[in-house]
Amino acid sequence: MSQLSVDWAAGNLDDVRAWLADDVRWEVLGDPGRDVEGALSLPRDVQEVEVYTAINHGKAASCNGCLVTPTEQIDFCHVFRFSGVAKTARIVHIRTYLVRS
């Protein structure tokens, strides 16, 4: 899930979409009112990404780290739920927590 987070931060949206189920639900806490496309669009001026921890277990996974833009640091945590446990399972739900500093 660390690569997915890096792709999200870098704006490699086709790579991110490859992981998502067609009916994925993506909630962004700390930046409310965003749908899936809105979640994919943040942020775009990232200069540095650091992943602190990535954990996978069964149908669940999480990844946290920080993004640095020219004007702020954004700490993030993604919590993922997959459709199954196979390596080809797609993400059906993401809850992203954002804290800007």
Short mmCIF file of N, CA and C in Angstrom, two decimals, residues 35-101:
data_model
loop_
_atom_site.label_atom_id
_atom_site.label_comp_id
_atom_site.label_asym_id
_atom_site.label_seq_id
_atom_site.Cartn_x
_atom_site.Cartn_y
_atom_site.Cartn_z
N ASP A 35 -15.46 13.60 -3.15
CA ASP A 35 -15.83 12.28 -3.65
C ASP A 35 -14.55 11.58 -4.10
N VAL A 36 -14.68 10.46 -4.80
CA VAL A 36 -13.50 9.70 -5.23
C VAL A 36 -12.61 10.56 -6.12
N GLU A 37 -13.18 11.25 -7.08
CA GLU A 37 -12.35 12.08 -7.96
C GLU A 37 -11.69 13.21 -7.18
N GLY A 38 -12.38 13.76 -6.21
CA GLY A 38 -11.79 14.79 -5.37
C GLY A 38 -10.64 14.26 -4.54
N ALA A 39 -10.80 13.04 -4.03
CA ALA A 39 -9.71 12.42 -3.26
C ALA A 39 -8.50 12.15 -4.14
N LEU A 40 -8.75 11.78 -5.39
CA LEU A 40 -7.64 11.54 -6.32
C LEU A 40 -6.93 12.83 -6.70
N SER A 41 -7.61 13.94 -6.60
CA SER A 41 -7.01 15.20 -7.07
C SER A 41 -6.17 15.89 -6.01
N LEU A 42 -6.08 15.35 -4.81
CA LEU A 42 -5.27 16.02 -3.82
C LEU A 42 -3.99 15.31 -3.53
N PRO A 43 -3.00 15.97 -3.17
CA PRO A 43 -2.61 17.30 -3.63
C PRO A 43 -1.85 17.17 -4.95
N ARG A 44 -1.51 18.25 -5.58
CA ARG A 44 -0.84 18.14 -6.86
C ARG A 44 0.55 18.76 -6.90
N ASP A 45 0.96 19.50 -5.94
CA ASP A 45 2.27 20.17 -5.97
C ASP A 45 3.23 19.57 -4.94
N VAL A 46 3.23 18.25 -4.84
CA VAL A 46 4.05 17.55 -3.85
C VAL A 46 5.52 17.55 -4.28
N GLN A 47 6.38 17.94 -3.35
CA GLN A 47 7.82 17.92 -3.60
C GLN A 47 8.49 16.71 -2.98
N GLU A 48 7.89 16.18 -1.91
CA GLU A 48 8.49 15.06 -1.19
C GLU A 48 7.39 14.22 -0.56
N VAL A 49 7.58 12.90 -0.57
CA VAL A 49 6.66 11.97 0.08
C VAL A 49 7.48 11.07 0.99
N GLU A 50 7.03 10.90 2.22
CA GLU A 50 7.66 9.95 3.11
C GLU A 50 6.59 9.02 3.66
N VAL A 51 6.79 7.72 3.48
CA VAL A 51 5.89 6.72 4.03
C VAL A 51 6.52 6.21 5.32
N TYR A 52 5.77 6.31 6.42
CA TYR A 52 6.28 5.86 7.71
C TYR A 52 6.01 4.37 7.93
N THR A 53 4.77 3.96 7.69
CA THR A 53 4.36 2.59 7.98
C THR A 53 3.33 2.13 6.96
N ALA A 54 3.44 0.88 6.53
CA ALA A 54 2.41 0.25 5.69
C ALA A 54 2.16 -1.14 6.27
N ILE A 55 0.89 -1.45 6.52
CA ILE A 55 0.51 -2.71 7.15
C ILE A 55 -0.59 -3.36 6.32
N ASN A 56 -0.46 -4.63 6.03
CA ASN A 56 -1.49 -5.42 5.34
C ASN A 56 -1.87 -6.59 6.22
N HIS A 57 -3.17 -6.86 6.30
CA HIS A 57 -3.63 -8.04 7.03
C HIS A 57 -5.00 -8.44 6.50
N GLY A 58 -5.06 -9.57 5.82
CA GLY A 58 -6.35 -10.03 5.30
C GLY A 58 -6.95 -9.03 4.34
N LYS A 59 -8.20 -8.64 4.61
CA LYS A 59 -8.92 -7.70 3.75
C LYS A 59 -8.64 -6.24 4.11
N ALA A 60 -7.77 -6.00 5.07
CA ALA A 60 -7.52 -4.63 5.53
C ALA A 60 -6.05 -4.26 5.36
N ALA A 61 -5.81 -2.97 5.19
CA ALA A 61 -4.44 -2.45 5.10
C ALA A 61 -4.47 -0.99 5.52
N SER A 62 -3.30 -0.46 5.86
CA SER A 62 -3.19 0.96 6.14
C SER A 62 -1.80 1.43 5.77
N CYS A 63 -1.70 2.73 5.57
CA CYS A 63 -0.42 3.34 5.23
C CYS A 63 -0.47 4.77 5.73
N ASN A 64 0.61 5.20 6.40
CA ASN A 64 0.66 6.59 6.84
C ASN A 64 2.00 7.20 6.51
N GLY A 65 2.00 8.52 6.43
CA GLY A 65 3.22 9.24 6.11
C GLY A 65 2.94 10.73 5.99
N CYS A 66 3.80 11.43 5.25
CA CYS A 66 3.59 12.86 5.06
C CYS A 66 3.97 13.28 3.65
N LEU A 67 3.36 14.36 3.22
CA LEU A 67 3.63 14.99 1.93
C LEU A 67 4.14 16.39 2.22
N VAL A 68 5.10 16.85 1.46
CA VAL A 68 5.60 18.21 1.61
C VAL A 68 5.34 18.94 0.29
N THR A 69 4.65 20.07 0.40
CA THR A 69 4.41 20.94 -0.75
C THR A 69 5.20 22.22 -0.52
N PRO A 70 5.21 23.14 -1.48
CA PRO A 70 5.94 24.40 -1.26
C PRO A 70 5.40 25.22 -0.09
N THR A 71 4.15 25.00 0.30
CA THR A 71 3.55 25.85 1.33
C THR A 71 3.16 25.14 2.62
N GLU A 72 3.17 23.80 2.63
CA GLU A 72 2.72 23.10 3.82
C GLU A 72 3.19 21.65 3.86
N GLN A 73 3.04 21.07 5.04
CA GLN A 73 3.24 19.62 5.19
C GLN A 73 1.86 19.02 5.45
N ILE A 74 1.57 17.91 4.82
CA ILE A 74 0.29 17.23 5.02
C ILE A 74 0.58 15.82 5.51
N ASP A 75 0.19 15.55 6.75
CA ASP A 75 0.30 14.19 7.27
C ASP A 75 -0.93 13.44 6.82
N PHE A 76 -0.75 12.17 6.42
CA PHE A 76 -1.87 11.39 5.92
C PHE A 76 -1.86 9.99 6.50
N CYS A 77 -3.04 9.40 6.51
CA CYS A 77 -3.18 7.99 6.84
C CYS A 77 -4.32 7.46 5.98
N HIS A 78 -4.05 6.43 5.20
CA HIS A 78 -5.08 5.75 4.41
C HIS A 78 -5.39 4.44 5.11
N VAL A 79 -6.66 4.14 5.26
CA VAL A 79 -7.11 2.85 5.76
C VAL A 79 -7.92 2.21 4.64
N PHE A 80 -7.46 1.03 4.19
CA PHE A 80 -8.04 0.37 3.03
C PHE A 80 -8.82 -0.88 3.43
N ARG A 81 -9.91 -1.14 2.71
CA ARG A 81 -10.61 -2.42 2.83
C ARG A 81 -10.73 -2.99 1.42
N PHE A 82 -10.34 -4.25 1.26
CA PHE A 82 -10.33 -4.93 -0.03
C PHE A 82 -11.55 -5.81 -0.21
N SER A 83 -11.82 -6.17 -1.44
CA SER A 83 -12.95 -7.05 -1.75
C SER A 83 -12.69 -8.49 -1.32
N GLY A 84 -11.46 -8.85 -1.12
CA GLY A 84 -11.09 -10.21 -0.71
C GLY A 84 -9.63 -10.22 -0.27
N VAL A 85 -9.09 -11.43 -0.10
CA VAL A 85 -7.71 -11.55 0.38
C VAL A 85 -6.72 -11.89 -0.74
N ALA A 86 -7.19 -12.14 -1.94
CA ALA A 86 -6.30 -12.45 -3.05
C ALA A 86 -5.46 -11.24 -3.42
N LYS A 87 -4.28 -11.47 -3.97
CA LYS A 87 -3.40 -10.36 -4.37
C LYS A 87 -4.02 -9.50 -5.46
N THR A 88 -5.02 -10.03 -6.16
CA THR A 88 -5.69 -9.28 -7.22
C THR A 88 -6.95 -8.57 -6.74
N ALA A 89 -7.26 -8.69 -5.44
CA ALA A 89 -8.46 -8.04 -4.89
C ALA A 89 -8.34 -6.53 -5.02
N ARG A 90 -9.45 -5.91 -5.32
CA ARG A 90 -9.48 -4.45 -5.46
C ARG A 90 -9.95 -3.79 -4.18
N ILE A 91 -9.63 -2.52 -4.07
CA ILE A 91 -10.03 -1.73 -2.90
C ILE A 91 -11.49 -1.32 -3.06
N VAL A 92 -12.29 -1.60 -2.02
CA VAL A 92 -13.71 -1.23 -2.05
C VAL A 92 -14.00 -0.03 -1.15
N HIS A 93 -13.11 0.25 -0.20
CA HIS A 93 -13.33 1.39 0.68
C HIS A 93 -11.98 1.95 1.14
N ILE A 94 -11.87 3.27 1.11
CA ILE A 94 -10.69 3.96 1.64
C ILE A 94 -11.18 5.07 2.55
N ARG A 95 -10.57 5.16 3.70
CA ARG A 95 -10.80 6.30 4.58
C ARG A 95 -9.44 6.98 4.73
N THR A 96 -9.35 8.21 4.26
CA THR A 96 -8.10 8.97 4.31
C THR A 96 -8.23 10.07 5.35
N TYR A 97 -7.25 10.13 6.23
CA TYR A 97 -7.17 11.18 7.25
C TYR A 97 -6.06 12.15 6.83
N LEU A 98 -6.35 13.43 6.83
CA LEU A 98 -5.37 14.46 6.47
C LEU A 98 -5.24 15.48 7.58
N VAL A 99 -4.00 15.83 7.89
CA VAL A 99 -3.74 16.90 8.87
C VAL A 99 -2.71 17.81 8.25
N ARG A 100 -3.10 19.06 8.05
CA ARG A 100 -2.18 20.05 7.45
C ARG A 100 -1.46 20.82 8.54
N SER A 101 -0.18 21.09 8.27
CA SER A 101 0.57 21.91 9.23
C SER A 101 1.48 22.87 8.50
#
